[in-house]
Coordinates of C-alpha atoms and ligand atoms in Angstrom, one line a residue:
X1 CA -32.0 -10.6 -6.0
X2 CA -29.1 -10.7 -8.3
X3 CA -26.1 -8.4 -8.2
X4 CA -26.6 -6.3 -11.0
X5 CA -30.1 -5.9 -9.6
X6 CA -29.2 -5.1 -6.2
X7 CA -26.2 -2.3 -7.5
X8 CA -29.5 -0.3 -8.9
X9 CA -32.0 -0.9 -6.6
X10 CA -30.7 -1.6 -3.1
X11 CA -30.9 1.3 -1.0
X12 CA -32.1 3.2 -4.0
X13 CA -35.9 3.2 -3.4
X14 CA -37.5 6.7 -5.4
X15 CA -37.5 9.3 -2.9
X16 CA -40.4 9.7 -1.2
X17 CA -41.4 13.2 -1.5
X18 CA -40.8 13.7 -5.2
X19 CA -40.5 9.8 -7.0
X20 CA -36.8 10.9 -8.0
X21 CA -35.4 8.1 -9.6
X22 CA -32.1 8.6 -8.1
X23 CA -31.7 9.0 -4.7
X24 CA -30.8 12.7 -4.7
X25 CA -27.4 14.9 -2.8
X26 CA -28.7 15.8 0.3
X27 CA -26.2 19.0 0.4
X28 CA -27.1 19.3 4.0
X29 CA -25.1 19.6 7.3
X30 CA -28.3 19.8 9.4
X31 CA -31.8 18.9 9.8
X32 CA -34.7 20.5 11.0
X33 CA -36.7 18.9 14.1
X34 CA -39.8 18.9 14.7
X35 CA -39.8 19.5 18.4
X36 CA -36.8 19.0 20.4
X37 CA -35.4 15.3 19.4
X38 CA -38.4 14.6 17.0
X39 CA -35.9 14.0 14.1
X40 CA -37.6 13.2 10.9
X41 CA -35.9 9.4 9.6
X42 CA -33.5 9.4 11.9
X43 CA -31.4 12.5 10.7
X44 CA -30.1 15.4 13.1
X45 CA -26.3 15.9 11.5
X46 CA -24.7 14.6 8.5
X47 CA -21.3 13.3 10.1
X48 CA -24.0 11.0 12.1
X49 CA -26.1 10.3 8.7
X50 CA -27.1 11.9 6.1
X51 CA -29.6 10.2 3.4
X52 CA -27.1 10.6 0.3
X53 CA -24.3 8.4 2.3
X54 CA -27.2 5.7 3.7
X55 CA -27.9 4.8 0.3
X56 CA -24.3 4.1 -0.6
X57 CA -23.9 2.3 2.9
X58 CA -27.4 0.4 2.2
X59 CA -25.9 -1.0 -1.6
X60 CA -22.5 -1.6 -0.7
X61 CA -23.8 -4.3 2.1
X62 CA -25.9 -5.7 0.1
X63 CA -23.9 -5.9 -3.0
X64 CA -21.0 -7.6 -0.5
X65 CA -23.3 -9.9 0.5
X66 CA -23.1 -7.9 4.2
X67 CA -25.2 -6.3 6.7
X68 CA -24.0 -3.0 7.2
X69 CA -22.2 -1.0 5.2
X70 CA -19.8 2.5 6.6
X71 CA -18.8 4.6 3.6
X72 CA -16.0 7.4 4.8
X73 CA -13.9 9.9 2.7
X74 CA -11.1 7.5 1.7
X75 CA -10.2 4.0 1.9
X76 CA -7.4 4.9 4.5
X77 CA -9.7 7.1 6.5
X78 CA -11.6 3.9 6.5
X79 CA -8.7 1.7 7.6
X80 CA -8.0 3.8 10.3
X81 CA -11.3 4.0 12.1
X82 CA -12.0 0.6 12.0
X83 CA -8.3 0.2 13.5
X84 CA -9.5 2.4 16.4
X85 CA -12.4 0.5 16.8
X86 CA -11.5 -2.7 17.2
X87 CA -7.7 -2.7 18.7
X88 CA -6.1 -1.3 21.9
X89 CA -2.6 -0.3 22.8
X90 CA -0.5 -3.5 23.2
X91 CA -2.6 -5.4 20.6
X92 CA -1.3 -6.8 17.4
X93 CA -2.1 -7.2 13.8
X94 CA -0.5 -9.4 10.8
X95 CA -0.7 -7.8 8.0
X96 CA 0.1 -8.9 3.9
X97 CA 3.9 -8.7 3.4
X98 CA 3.6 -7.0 0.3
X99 CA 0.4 -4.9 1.5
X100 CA -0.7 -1.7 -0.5
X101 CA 2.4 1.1 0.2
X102 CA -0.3 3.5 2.2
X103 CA -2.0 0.4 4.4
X104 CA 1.7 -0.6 5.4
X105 CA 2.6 3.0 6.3
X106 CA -0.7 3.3 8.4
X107 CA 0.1 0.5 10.2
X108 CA 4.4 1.0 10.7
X109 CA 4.1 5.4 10.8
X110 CA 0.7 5.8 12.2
X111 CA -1.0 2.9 14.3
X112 CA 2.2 1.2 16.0
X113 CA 3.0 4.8 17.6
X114 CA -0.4 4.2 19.3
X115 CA 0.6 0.3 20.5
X116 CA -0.5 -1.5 17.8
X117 CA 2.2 -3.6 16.9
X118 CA 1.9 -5.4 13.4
X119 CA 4.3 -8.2 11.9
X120 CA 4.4 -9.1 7.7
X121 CA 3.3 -11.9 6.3
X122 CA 2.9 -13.9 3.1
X123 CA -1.2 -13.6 2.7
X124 CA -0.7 -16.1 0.1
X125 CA 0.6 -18.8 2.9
X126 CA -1.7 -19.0 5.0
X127 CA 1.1 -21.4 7.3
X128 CA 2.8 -18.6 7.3
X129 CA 0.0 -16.3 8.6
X130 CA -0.7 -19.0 11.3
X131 CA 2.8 -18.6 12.4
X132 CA 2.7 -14.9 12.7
X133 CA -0.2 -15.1 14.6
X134 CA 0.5 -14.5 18.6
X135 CA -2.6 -16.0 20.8
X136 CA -4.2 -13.3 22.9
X137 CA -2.6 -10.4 21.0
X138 CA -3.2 -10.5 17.9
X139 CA -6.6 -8.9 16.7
X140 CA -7.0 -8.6 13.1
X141 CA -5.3 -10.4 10.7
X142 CA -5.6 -8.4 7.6
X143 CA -5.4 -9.5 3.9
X144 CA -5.6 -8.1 0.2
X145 CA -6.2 -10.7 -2.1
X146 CA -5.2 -9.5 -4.8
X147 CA -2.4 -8.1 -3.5
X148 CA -1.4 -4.6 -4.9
X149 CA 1.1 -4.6 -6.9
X150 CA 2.3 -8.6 -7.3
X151 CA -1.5 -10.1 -7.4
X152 CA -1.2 -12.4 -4.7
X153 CA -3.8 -14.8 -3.8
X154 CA -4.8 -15.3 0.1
X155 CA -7.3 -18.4 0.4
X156 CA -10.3 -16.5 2.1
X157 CA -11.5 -19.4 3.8
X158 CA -8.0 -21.0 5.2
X159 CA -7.4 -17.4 6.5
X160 CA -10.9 -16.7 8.4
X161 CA -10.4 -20.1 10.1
X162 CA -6.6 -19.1 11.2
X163 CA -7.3 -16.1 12.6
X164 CA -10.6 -17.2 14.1
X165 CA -8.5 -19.8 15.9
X166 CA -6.7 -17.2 17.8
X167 CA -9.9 -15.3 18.5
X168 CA -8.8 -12.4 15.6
X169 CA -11.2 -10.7 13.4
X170 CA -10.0 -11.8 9.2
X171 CA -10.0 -7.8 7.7
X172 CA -10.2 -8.5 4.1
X173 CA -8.9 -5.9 1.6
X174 CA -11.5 -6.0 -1.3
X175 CA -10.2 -3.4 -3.3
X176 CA -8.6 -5.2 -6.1
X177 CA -11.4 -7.9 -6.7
X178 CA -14.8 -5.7 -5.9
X179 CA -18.0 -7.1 -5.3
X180 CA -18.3 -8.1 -8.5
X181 CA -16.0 -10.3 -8.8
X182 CA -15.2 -12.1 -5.2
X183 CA -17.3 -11.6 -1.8
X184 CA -15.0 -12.4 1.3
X185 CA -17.5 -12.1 4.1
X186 CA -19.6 -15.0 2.1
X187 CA -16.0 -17.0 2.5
X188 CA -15.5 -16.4 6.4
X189 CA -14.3 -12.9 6.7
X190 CA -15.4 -10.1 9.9
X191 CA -15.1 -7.3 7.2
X192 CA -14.3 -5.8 4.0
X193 CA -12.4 -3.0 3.4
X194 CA -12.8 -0.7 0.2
X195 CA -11.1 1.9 -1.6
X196 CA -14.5 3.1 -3.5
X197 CA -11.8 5.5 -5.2
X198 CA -11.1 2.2 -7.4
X199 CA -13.3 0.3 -9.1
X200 CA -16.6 0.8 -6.8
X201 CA -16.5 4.8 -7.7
X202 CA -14.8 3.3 -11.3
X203 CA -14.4 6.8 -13.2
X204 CA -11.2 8.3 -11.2
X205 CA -13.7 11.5 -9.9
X206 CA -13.5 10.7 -6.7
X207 CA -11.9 9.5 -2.9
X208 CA -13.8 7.2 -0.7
X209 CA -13.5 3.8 1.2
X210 CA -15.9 1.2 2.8
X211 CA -16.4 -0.7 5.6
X212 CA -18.6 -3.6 5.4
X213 CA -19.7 -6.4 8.3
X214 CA -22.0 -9.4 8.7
X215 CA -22.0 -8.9 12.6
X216 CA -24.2 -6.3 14.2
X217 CA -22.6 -5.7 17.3
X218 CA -19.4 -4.7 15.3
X219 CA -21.1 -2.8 13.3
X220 CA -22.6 -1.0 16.0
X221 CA -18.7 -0.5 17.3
X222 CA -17.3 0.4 13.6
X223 CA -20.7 3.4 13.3
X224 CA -19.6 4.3 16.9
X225 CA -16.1 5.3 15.5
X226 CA -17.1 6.5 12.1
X227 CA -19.4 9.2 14.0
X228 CA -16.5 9.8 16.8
X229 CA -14.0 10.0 14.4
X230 CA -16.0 11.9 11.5
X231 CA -13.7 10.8 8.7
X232 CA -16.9 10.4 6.5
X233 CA -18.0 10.4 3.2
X234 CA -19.8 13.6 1.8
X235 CA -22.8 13.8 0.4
X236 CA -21.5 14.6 -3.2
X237 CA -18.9 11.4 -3.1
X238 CA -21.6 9.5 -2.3
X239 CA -23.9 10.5 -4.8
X240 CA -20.5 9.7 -7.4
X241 CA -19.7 6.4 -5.6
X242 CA -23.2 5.3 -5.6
X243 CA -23.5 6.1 -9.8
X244 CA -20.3 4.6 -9.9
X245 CA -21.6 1.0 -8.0
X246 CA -25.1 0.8 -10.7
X247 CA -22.1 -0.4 -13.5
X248 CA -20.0 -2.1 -11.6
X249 CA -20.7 -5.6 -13.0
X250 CA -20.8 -4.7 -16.8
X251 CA -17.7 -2.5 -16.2
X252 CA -15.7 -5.6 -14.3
X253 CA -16.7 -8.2 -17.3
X254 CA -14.9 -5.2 -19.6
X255 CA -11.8 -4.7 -17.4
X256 CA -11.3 -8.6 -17.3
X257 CA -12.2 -9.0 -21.3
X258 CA -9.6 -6.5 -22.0
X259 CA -7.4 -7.5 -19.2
X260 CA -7.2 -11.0 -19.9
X261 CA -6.2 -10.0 -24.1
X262 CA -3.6 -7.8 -22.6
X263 CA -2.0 -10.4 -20.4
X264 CA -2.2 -12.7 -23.7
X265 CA -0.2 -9.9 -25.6
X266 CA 2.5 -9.1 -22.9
X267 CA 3.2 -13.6 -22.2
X268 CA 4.2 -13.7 -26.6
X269 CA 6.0 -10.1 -26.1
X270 CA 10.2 -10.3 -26.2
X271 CA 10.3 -7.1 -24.1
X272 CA 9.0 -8.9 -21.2
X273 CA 10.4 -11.6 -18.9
X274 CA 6.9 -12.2 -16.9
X275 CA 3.6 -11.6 -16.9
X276 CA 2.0 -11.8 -13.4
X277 CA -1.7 -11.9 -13.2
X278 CA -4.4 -14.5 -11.0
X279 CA -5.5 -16.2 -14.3
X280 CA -2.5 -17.6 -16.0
X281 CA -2.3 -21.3 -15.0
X282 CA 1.3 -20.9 -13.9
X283 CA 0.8 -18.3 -11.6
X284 CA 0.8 -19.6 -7.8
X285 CA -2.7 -18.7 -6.9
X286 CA -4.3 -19.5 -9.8
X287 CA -6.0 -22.5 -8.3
X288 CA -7.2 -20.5 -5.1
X289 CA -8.4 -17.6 -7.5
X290 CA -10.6 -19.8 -9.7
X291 CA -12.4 -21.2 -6.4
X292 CA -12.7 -17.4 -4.9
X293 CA -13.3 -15.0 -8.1
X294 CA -15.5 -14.9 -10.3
X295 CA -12.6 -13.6 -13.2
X296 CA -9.5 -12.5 -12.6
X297 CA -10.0 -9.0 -12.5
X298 CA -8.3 -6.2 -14.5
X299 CA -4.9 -5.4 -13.4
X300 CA -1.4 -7.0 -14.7
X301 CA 1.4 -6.5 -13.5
X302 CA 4.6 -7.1 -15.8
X303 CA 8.8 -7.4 -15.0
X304 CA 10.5 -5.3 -18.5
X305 CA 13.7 -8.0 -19.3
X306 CA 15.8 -5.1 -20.0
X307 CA 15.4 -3.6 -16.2
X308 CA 14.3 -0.5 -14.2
X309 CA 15.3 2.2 -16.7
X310 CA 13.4 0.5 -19.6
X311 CA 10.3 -0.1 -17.2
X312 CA 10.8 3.6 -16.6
X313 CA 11.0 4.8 -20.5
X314 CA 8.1 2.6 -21.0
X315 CA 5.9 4.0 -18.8
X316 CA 6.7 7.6 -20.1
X317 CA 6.0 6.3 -24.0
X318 CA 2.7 4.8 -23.3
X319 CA 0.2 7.1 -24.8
X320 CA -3.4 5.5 -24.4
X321 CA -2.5 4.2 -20.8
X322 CA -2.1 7.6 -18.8
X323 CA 0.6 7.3 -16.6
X324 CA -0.7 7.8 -13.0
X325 CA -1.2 6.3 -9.7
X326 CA -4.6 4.6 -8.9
X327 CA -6.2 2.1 -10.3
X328 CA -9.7 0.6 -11.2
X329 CA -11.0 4.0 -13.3
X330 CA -12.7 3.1 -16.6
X331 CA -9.1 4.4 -18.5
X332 CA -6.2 2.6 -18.5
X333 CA -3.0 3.6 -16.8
X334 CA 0.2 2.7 -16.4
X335 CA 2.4 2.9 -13.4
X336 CA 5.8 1.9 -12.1
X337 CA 5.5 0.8 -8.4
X338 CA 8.7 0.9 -7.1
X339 CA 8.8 4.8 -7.6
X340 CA 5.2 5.6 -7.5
X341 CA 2.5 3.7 -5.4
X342 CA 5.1 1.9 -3.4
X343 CA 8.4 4.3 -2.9
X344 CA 6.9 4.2 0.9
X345 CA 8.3 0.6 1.2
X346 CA 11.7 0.9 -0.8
X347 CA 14.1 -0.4 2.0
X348 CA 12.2 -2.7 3.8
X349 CA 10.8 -6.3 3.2
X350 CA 7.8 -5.3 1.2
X351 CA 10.0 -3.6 -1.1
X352 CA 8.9 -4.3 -5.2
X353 CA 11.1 -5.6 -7.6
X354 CA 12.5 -2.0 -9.9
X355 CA 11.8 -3.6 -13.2
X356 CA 7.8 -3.9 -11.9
X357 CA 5.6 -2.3 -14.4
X358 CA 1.7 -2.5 -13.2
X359 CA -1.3 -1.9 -15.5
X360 CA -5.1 -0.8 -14.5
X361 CA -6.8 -2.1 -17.8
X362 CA -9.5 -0.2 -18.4
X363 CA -12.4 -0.7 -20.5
X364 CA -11.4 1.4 -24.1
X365 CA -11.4 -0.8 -27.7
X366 CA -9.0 -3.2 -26.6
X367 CA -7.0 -3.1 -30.1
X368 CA -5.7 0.4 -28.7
X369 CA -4.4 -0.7 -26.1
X370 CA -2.0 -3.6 -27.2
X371 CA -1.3 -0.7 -29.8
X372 CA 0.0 1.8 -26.7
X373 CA 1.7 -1.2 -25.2
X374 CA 3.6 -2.7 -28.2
X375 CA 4.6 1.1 -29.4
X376 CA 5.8 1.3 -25.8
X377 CA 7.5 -1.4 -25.3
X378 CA 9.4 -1.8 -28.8
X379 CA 10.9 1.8 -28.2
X380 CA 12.3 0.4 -25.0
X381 CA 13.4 -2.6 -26.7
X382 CA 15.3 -0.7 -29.2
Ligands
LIG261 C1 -5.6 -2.1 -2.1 C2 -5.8 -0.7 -1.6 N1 -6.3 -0.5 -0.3 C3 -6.5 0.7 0.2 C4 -6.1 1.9 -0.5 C5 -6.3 3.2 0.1 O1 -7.4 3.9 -0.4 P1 -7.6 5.5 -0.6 O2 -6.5 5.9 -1.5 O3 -8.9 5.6 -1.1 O4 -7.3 6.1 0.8 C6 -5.6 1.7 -1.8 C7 -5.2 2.9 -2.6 O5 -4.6 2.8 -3.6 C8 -5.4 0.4 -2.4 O6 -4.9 0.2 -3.6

């Protein structure tokens, strides 16, 4: 089956003691057995399982072309655990050099205080990751392609044969791309990582990451953790995620529609001194994108020519785009990294240029938007 097909149906047979359609909230911590161990489906305790999350775990592995699916209360809390799982104290990781601002604090506040040591790296190169690479230590190389907030392209494939080389596991960030639009674990990658908050969930109502594998014997080790751990999705997130997944498809074809007009808008504007998204023919990756992506997804990032403080003013004036952190909702927003999403890395290599303006298109009448933008911009401009 096809994807739109599978992001309705795949995990979502009617339940079977009522026909419901949808696969209903099992608001449950517990479940009755019926003599000691004679658990009905499986189920004794919802941080274990619980019926709500398996259909969310059941469509997001088959909608990433996986095998198993984890679904946990944020894309962190997802990070984290599968961190735990599959490192130990005096292991290593390489990780993007300009990673998402909360990945890079997990790794520099949170896991190297544990022994995991990590080192930065241009995803984009994947030489460069090669090089970072230390035989024997390192475990996971991990990758966000797009990268958050410059849209930097890793080549899936070059990267799962480096760090299968060395023996590592390629962790690929999905986040930015979805599903929809780019499936690394077809392309060579151990597993995909996803903040559902973004474009999975898609309407901004609610946290939640992902963890999907091809391999079963990591899954196994990943569901160990996620139970161990208990940083899991609820049964109401998963019931939201789960919604959230059926449009997926028609609402990534809408954020790249409008996406792709906005990016033609901001290249002609004089307010602007460059337009940085995967689909522009000058931009580095362009030629790696086109082979990976289906489209080009729907955030742009912009530099403002007349510095920080006009990016900043910009961002205030913009009325249709909200101005707010996250990304991948179906309304726009508007957001200036270097003070916002990314102030965690001001100071060290992965730090963003201060002039950075990044836009999560959404999927309103696109006419309003170049409206918001050009009202926005011309204000700064004058
Ligand atoms: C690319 C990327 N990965 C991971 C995360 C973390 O996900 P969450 O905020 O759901 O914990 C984010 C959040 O913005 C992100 O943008």
């Amino acid at each position: 089956m096809h994807f739109e097909t599978l992001a309705i149906h795949a995990g979502q047979e009617p339940d079977p003691l009522t026909g419901a359609v949808v696969p209903p909230i099992y608001q449950t911590s517990t479940y009755k057995q019926d003599g000691v161990g004679g658990l009905r489906g499986g189920y004794e305790y919802s941080r274990s399982a619980n019926p709500t999350r398996t259909a969310l775990e059941e469509c997001l592995a088959a909608i990433e072309g996986g095998r198993r699916g984890l679904a946990f209360a944020s894309g962190l809390a997802a990070e984290d655990t599968l961190l735990r799982a599959v490192c130990r104290p005096g292991d290593h990781a390489v990780i993007p050099g300009d990673a998402y601002g909360g990945s890079y604090r997990l790794f520099a506040k949170v896991q190297d205080a544990w022994g995991l040591g990590h080192t930065p790296s241009a995803g984009h190169d994947a030489d460069a990751v090669r090089a970072a690479i230390r035989t024997g230590e390192t475990k996971v190389v991990w990758v966000e392609t797009p990268t958050n907030p410059l849209l930097n392209i890793g080549d899936i494939e070059a990267l799962a044969a480096a760090a299968h080389d060395a023996g590592a596991l390629l962790v690929v960030d999905n986040t930015f791309a979805s599903p929809y639009l780019q499936q690394p674990l077809t392309l060579g990658a151990d597993v995909v990582v996803h903040s559902t908050t973004k474009y999975c969930g898609g309407h901004s109502d609610v946290v939640g990451g992902a963890l999907v594998v091809r391999d079963l014997d990591l899954a196994e080790r990943i569901g160990f953790h996620q139970n161990a751990i208990g940083a899991v999705s609820g049964p109401f997130d998963s019931w939201l995620t789960l919604r959230g997944l059926k449009t997926l498809g028609v609402r990534m074809d809408r954020h790249c529609d409008n996406a792709e007009k906005v990016v033609d808008f901001l290249t002609r504007h004089p307010a602007v001194s460059q337009v940085i998204y995967p689909g522009l023919a000058e931009h580095p990756g362009h030629a790696v994108a086109s082979k990976q992506m289906k489209r080009y997804g729907g955030i742009v990032s912009f530099r403002v020519a007349a510095g920080e403080q006009a990016a900043l003013d910009a961002c205030a004036r913009a009325q249709v785009f909200t101005l707010a952190e996250s990304l991948g909702g179906i309304e726009s927003l508007i957001e200036h990294p270097g003070r916002m999403t990314h102030a965690s890395v001001a100071g060290t290599d992965l730090e963003v240029p201060a002039d950075l303006i990044r836009l999560s298109v959404g999927i309103e009448t696109v006419d309003d938007l170049l409206a918001d933008l050009d009202r926005a911009l011309h204000t700064t401009a004058g």
